[in-house]
Coordinates of C-alpha atoms and ligand atoms in Angstrom, one line a residue:
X1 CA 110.5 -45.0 103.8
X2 CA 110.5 -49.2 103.5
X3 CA 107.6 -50.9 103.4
X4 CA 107.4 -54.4 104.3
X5 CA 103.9 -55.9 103.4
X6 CA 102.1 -59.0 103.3
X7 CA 100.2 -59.7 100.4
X8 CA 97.9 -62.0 101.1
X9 CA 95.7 -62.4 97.8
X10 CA 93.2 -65.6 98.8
X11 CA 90.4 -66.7 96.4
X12 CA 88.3 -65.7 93.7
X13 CA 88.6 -62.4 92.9
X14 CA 91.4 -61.6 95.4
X15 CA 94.5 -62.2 93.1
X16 CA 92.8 -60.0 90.7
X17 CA 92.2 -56.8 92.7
X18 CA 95.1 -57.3 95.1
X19 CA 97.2 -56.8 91.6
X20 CA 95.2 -53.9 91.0
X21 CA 96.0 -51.8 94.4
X22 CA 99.7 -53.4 94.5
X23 CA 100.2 -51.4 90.9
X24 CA 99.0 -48.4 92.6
X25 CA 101.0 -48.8 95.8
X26 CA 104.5 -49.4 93.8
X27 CA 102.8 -46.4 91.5
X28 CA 102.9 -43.9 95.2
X29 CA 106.1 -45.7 96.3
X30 CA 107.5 -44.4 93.0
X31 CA 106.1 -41.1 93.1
X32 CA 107.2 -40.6 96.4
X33 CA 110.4 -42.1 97.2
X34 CA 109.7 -45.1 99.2
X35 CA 110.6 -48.9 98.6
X36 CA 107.8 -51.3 99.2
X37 CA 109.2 -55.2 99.3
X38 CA 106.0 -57.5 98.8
X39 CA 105.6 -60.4 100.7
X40 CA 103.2 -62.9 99.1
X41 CA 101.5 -65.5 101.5
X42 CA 98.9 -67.8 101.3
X43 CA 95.4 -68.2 102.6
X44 CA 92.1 -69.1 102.2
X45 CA 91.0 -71.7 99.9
X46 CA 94.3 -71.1 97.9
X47 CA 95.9 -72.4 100.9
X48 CA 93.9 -75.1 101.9
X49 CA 94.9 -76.4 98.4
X50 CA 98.1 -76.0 98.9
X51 CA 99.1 -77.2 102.1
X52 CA 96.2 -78.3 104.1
X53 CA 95.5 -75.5 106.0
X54 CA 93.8 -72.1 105.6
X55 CA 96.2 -69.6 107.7
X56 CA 99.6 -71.8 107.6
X57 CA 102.1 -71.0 110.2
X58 CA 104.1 -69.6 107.6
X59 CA 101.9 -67.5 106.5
X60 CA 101.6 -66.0 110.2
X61 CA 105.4 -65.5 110.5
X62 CA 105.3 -63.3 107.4
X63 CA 102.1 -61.3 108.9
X64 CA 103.7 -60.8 112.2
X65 CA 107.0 -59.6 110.9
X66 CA 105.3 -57.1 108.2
X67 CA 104.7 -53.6 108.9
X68 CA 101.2 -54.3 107.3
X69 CA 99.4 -56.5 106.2
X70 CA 97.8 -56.0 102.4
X71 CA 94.4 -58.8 102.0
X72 CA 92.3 -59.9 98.8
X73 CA 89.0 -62.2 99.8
X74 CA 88.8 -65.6 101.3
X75 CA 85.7 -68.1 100.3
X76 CA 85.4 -71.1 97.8
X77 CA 82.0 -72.1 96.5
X78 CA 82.9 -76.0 97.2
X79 CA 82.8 -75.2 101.0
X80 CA 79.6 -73.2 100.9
X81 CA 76.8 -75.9 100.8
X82 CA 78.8 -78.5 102.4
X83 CA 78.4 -78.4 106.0
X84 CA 79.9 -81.1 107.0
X85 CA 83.4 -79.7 105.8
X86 CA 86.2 -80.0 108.9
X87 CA 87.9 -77.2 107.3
X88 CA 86.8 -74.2 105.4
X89 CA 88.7 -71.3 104.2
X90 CA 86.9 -68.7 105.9
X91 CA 88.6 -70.3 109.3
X92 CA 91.6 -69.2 107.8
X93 CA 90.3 -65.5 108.5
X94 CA 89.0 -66.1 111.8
X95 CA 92.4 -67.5 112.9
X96 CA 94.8 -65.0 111.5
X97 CA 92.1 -62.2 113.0
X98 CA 92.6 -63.9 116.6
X99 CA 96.2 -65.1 116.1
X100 CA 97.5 -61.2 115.2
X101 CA 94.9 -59.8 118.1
X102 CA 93.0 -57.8 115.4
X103 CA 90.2 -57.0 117.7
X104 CA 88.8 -53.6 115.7
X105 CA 87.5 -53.6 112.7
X106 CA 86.6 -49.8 110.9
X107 CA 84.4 -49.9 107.8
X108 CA 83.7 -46.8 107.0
X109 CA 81.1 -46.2 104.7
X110 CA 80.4 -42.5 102.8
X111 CA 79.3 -41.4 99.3
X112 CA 81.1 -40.3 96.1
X113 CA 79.2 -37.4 94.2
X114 CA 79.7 -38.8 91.2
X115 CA 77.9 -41.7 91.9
X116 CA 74.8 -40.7 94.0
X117 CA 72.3 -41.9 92.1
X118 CA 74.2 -45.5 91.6
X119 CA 72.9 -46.2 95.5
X120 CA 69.5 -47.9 95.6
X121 CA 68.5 -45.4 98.0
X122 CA 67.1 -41.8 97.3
X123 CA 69.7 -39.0 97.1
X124 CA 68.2 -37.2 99.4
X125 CA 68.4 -39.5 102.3
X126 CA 72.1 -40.3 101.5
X127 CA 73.6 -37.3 100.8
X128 CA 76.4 -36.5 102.9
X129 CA 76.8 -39.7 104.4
X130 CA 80.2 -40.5 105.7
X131 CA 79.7 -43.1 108.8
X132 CA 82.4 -45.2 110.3
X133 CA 81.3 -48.6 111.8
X134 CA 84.1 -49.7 115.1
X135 CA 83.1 -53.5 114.6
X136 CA 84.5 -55.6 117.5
X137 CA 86.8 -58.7 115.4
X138 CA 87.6 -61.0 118.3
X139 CA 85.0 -62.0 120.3
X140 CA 81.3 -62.7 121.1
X141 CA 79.7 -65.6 119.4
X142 CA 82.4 -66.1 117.0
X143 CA 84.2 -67.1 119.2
X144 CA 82.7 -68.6 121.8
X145 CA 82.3 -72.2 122.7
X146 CA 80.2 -73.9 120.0
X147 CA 79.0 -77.3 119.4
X148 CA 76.2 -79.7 119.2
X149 CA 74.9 -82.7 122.0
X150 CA 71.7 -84.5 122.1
X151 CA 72.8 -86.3 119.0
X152 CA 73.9 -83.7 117.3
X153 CA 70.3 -82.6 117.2
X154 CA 70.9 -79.5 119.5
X155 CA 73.5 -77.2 118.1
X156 CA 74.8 -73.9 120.3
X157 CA 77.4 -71.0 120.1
X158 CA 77.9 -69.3 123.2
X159 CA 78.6 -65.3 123.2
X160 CA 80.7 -64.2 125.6
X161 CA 82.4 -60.4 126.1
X162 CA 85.1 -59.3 128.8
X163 CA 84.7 -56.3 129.9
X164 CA 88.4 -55.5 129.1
X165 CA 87.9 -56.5 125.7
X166 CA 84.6 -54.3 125.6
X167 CA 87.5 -50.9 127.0
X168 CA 89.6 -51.8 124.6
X169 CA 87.5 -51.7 121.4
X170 CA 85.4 -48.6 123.0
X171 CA 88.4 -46.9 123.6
X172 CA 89.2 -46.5 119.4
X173 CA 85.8 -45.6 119.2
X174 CA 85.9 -42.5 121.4
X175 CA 89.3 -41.2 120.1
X176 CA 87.9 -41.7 116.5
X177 CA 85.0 -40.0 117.4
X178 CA 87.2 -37.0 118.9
X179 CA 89.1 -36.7 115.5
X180 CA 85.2 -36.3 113.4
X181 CA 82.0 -34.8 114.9
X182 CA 82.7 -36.6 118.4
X183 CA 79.1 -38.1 117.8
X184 CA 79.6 -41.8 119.2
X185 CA 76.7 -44.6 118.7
X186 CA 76.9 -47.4 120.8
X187 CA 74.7 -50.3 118.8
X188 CA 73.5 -53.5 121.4
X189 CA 70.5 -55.4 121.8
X190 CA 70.4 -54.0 126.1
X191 CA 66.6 -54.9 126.3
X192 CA 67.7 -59.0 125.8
X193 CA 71.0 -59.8 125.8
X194 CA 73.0 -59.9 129.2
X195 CA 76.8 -59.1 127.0
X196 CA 75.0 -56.4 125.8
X197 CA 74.5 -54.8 129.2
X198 CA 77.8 -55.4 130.2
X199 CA 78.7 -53.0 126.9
X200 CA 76.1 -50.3 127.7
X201 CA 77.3 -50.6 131.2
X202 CA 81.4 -50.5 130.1
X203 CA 80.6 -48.1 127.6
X204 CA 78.8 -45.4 130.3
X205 CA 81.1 -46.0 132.9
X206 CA 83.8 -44.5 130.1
X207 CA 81.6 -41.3 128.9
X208 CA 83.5 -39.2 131.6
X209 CA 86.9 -39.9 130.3
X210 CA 85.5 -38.1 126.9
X211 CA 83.1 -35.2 127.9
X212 CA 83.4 -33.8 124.7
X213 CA 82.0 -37.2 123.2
X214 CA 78.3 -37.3 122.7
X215 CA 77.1 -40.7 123.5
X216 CA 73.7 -42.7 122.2
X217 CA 72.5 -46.0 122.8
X218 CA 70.7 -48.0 120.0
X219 CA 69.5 -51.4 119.7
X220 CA 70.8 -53.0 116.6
X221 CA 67.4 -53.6 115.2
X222 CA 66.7 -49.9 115.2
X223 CA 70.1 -49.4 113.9
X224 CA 69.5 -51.6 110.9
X225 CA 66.5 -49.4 109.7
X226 CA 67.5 -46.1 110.9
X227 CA 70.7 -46.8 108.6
X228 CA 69.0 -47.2 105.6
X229 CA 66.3 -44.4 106.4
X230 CA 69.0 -41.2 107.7
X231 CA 72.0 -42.7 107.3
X232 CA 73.7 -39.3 107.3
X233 CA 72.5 -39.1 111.2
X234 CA 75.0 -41.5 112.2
X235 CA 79.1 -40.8 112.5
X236 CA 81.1 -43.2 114.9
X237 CA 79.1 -46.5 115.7
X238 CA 80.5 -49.3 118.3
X239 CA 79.3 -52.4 118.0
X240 CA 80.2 -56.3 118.8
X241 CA 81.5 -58.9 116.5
X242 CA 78.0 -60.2 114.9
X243 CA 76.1 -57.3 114.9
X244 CA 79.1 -55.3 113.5
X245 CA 79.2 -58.2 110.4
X246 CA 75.6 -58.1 109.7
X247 CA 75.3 -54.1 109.5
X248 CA 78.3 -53.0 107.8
X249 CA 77.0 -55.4 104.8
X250 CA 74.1 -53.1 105.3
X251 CA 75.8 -50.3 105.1
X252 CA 78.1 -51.0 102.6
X253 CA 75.4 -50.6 99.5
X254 CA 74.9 -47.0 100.7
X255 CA 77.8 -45.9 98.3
X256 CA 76.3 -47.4 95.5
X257 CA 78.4 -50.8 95.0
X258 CA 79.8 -53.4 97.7
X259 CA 82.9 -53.1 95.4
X260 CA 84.0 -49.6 96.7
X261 CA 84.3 -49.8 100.4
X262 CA 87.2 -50.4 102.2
X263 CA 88.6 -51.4 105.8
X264 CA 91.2 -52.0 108.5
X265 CA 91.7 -54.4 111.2
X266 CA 93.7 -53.4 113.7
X267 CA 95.5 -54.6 117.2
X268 CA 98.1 -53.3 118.9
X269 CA 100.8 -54.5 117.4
X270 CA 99.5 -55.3 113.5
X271 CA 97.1 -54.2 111.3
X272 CA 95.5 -55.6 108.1
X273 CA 93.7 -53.4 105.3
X274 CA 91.1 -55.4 103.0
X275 CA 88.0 -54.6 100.9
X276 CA 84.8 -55.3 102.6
X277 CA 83.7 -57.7 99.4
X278 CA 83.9 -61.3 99.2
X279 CA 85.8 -63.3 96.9
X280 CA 82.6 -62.7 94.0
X281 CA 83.7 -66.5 93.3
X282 CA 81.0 -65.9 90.3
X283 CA 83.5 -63.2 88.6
X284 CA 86.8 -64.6 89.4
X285 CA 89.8 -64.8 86.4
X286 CA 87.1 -62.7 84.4
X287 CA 88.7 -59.2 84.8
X288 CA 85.4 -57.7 85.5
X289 CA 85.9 -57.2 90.0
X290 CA 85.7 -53.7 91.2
X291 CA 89.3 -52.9 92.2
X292 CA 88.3 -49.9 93.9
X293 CA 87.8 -51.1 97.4
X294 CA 91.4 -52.9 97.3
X295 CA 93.1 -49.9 96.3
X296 CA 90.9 -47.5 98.7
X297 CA 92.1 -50.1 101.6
X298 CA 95.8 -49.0 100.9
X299 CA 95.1 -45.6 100.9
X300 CA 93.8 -46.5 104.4
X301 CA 97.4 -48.6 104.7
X302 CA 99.2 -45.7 104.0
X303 CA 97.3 -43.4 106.3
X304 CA 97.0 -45.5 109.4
X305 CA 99.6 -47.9 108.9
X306 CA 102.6 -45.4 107.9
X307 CA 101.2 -42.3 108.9
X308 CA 101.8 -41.1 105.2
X309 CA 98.8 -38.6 104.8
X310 CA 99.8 -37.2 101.3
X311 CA 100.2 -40.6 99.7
X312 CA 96.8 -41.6 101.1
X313 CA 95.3 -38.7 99.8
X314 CA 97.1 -38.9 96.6
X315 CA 95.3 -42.4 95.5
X316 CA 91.9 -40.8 97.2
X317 CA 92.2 -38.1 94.5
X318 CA 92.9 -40.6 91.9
X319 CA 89.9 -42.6 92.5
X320 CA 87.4 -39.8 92.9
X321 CA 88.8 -38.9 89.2
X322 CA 88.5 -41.9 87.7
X323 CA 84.8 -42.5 89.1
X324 CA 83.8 -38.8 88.0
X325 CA 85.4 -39.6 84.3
X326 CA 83.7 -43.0 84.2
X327 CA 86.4 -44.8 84.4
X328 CA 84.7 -47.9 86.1
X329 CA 83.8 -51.5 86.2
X330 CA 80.6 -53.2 85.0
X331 CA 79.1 -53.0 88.7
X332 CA 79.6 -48.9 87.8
X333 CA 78.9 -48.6 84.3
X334 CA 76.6 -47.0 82.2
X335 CA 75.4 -47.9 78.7
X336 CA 77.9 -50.6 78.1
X337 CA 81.7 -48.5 78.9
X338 CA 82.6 -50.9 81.2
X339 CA 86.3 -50.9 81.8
X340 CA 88.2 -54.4 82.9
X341 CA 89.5 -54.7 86.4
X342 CA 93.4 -54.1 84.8
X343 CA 92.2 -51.6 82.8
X344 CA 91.0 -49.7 86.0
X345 CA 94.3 -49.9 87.6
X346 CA 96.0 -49.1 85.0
X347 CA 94.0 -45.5 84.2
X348 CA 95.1 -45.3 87.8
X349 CA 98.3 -45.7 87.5
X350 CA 99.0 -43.5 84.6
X351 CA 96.9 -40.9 86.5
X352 CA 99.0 -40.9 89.1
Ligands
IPM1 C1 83.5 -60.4 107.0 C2 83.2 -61.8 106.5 C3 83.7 -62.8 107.5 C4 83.0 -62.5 108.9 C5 83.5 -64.2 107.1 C6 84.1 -64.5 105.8 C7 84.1 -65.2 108.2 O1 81.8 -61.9 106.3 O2 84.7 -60.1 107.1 O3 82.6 -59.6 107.3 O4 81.9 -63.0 109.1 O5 83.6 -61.8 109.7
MN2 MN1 80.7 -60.1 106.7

């Protein structure tokens, strides 16, 4: 097969671990006959530097046109406690998330064995966990009119939800849901917020297209402790765009380190795969990131993207090995065998 992909590295430690997974990818391509052709593009802070803007027009041709769309981190500390900045890198993200309609965003989150007892929680109430979080990317207060009147001495962000958009984002929850223990969680604040009746209501009114689909509704602030207390109760959860960003942060030290999970955003016609991390700007050009969650997002690539299972599986395999051999970063290690980020992907590599 040919691969087109975007490479979209960004800031901090995104160069670092996008070189990581794009070693591995050519590593699979290799192994398995395919040709990938790389398309590096610019965003973030990288390309406000650069040209001005975070999520040039370029750079959206190149995502448009590519068959997926392989990302790093976005975020510079010189934007972070200013404000007053007009534009900010992590714009960049919000724009190319609208502008390629990736309205769903799936973080799962799930254990290794090897590394149980790295997760600040007790084995006991994480063992077995292997959740997926349907986080809508489009909407709600992100996106909704914001500003400030009153001399700038009243400040607001409106939340708004369509219904349609609300179908469409349910609608990958059910059918994911079908594929796993058709167990479907549908996380809103009912009891205050009137979008969140409209997505209990929306979400009801589709239970009988699904009967096989167990439905429950939680508020989010139940969610949020219920997650960290029987996090293995919990498969498919729905949720809107805030919510779903506040959670899966929660959920995402589960495993043990932010810098293993990875995730997809999708739309109809593109899809983008990226680790749930930041840009770490305190570890950036110092070799020590986690590539794990890079590479683990294009497994997902692969997968979901291409539909090539075995190759998917193949890096899967060649992760689990490397954690169980101690083959890790700093964020990983024990008594002082930490490995450098290259030196991770390289083991991986060879391993492959
Ligand atoms: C995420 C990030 C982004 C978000 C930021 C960087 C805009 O936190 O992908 O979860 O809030 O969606
Ligand atoms: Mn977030």
């Amino acid at each position: 097969m040919k691969l087109n992909i975007a490479l979209l590295a960004g800031d901090g430690i995104g160069p670092e671990v996008i070189d990581q997974a794009v070693k591995v990818c050519d590593a699979v391509a290799k192994k398995f006959s395919h040709e990938i052709n790389w398309i590096p593009a610019l965003t973030g802070a990288a390309a406000i530097d650069a040209v001005g803007e975070p999520y040039p027009d370029e750079t959206h041709e190149i995502c448009v046109n590519a068959d997926a769309v392989l990302f790093g981190a976005i975020g510079h500390p010189k934007y972070d406690n200013d404000p007053t900045a007009k534009i900010r890198p992590e714009q960049g993200l919000l724009k190319m998330r609208k502008k390629l309609g990736l309205f769903a965003n799936i973080r799962p989150t799930f254990t290794f064995p090897s590394l149980i007892d790295k997760s600040p929680l007790k084995r006991e109430r994480i063992e077995g966990t292997d959740l997926v979080f349907l986080r809508e990317l489009t909407g709600g207060i992100y996106f909704g009119k914001k500003g400030r009147r009153d001399n700038g001495e009243t400040a607001f962000d409106n939340c708004v939800y369509t219904k349609a958009e609300i179908t469409r984002l349910a609608k990958k929850g059910f059918e994911l849901a079908m594929t796993r223990s058709k167990k479907l969680c549908c996380v809103d604040k009912a009891n205050v917020l009137e979008t969140s009746r409209l997505w209990r209501e929306t979400v009801q009114g589709m239970e009988k297209d699904y009967p096989e689909v167990e439905v429950s509704y939680e508020f989010v602030d139940a969610v949020a402790m219920r997650l960290v207390q029987w996090p293995n109760s919990y498969d498919v959860l729905i949720t809107e765009n805030l919510f779903g960003d506040i959670l899966t942060d929660e959920a995402s030290v589960i495993s043990g380190s932010m810098g293993l999970m990875p995730s997809a955003s999708v739309g109809e016609n593109n899809s983008l795969y990226e680790p749930i991390h930041g840009s770490y700007p305190q570890a950036a050009g110092k070799d020590i990131a986690n590539p794990l969650a890079t590479v683990l997002s294009a497994a997902m690539m692969f997968e979901d993207a291409f539909g090539l299972k075995e190759e998917a599986e193949a890096i899967r395999e060649v992760v689990n090995k490397s954690l169980a051999q101690g083959i890790v970063t700093v964020d990983l290690a024990e008594n002082d065998k930490a490995y450098k980020t290259s030196e991770v992907g390289a083991w991986l590599v060879e391993n492959l």
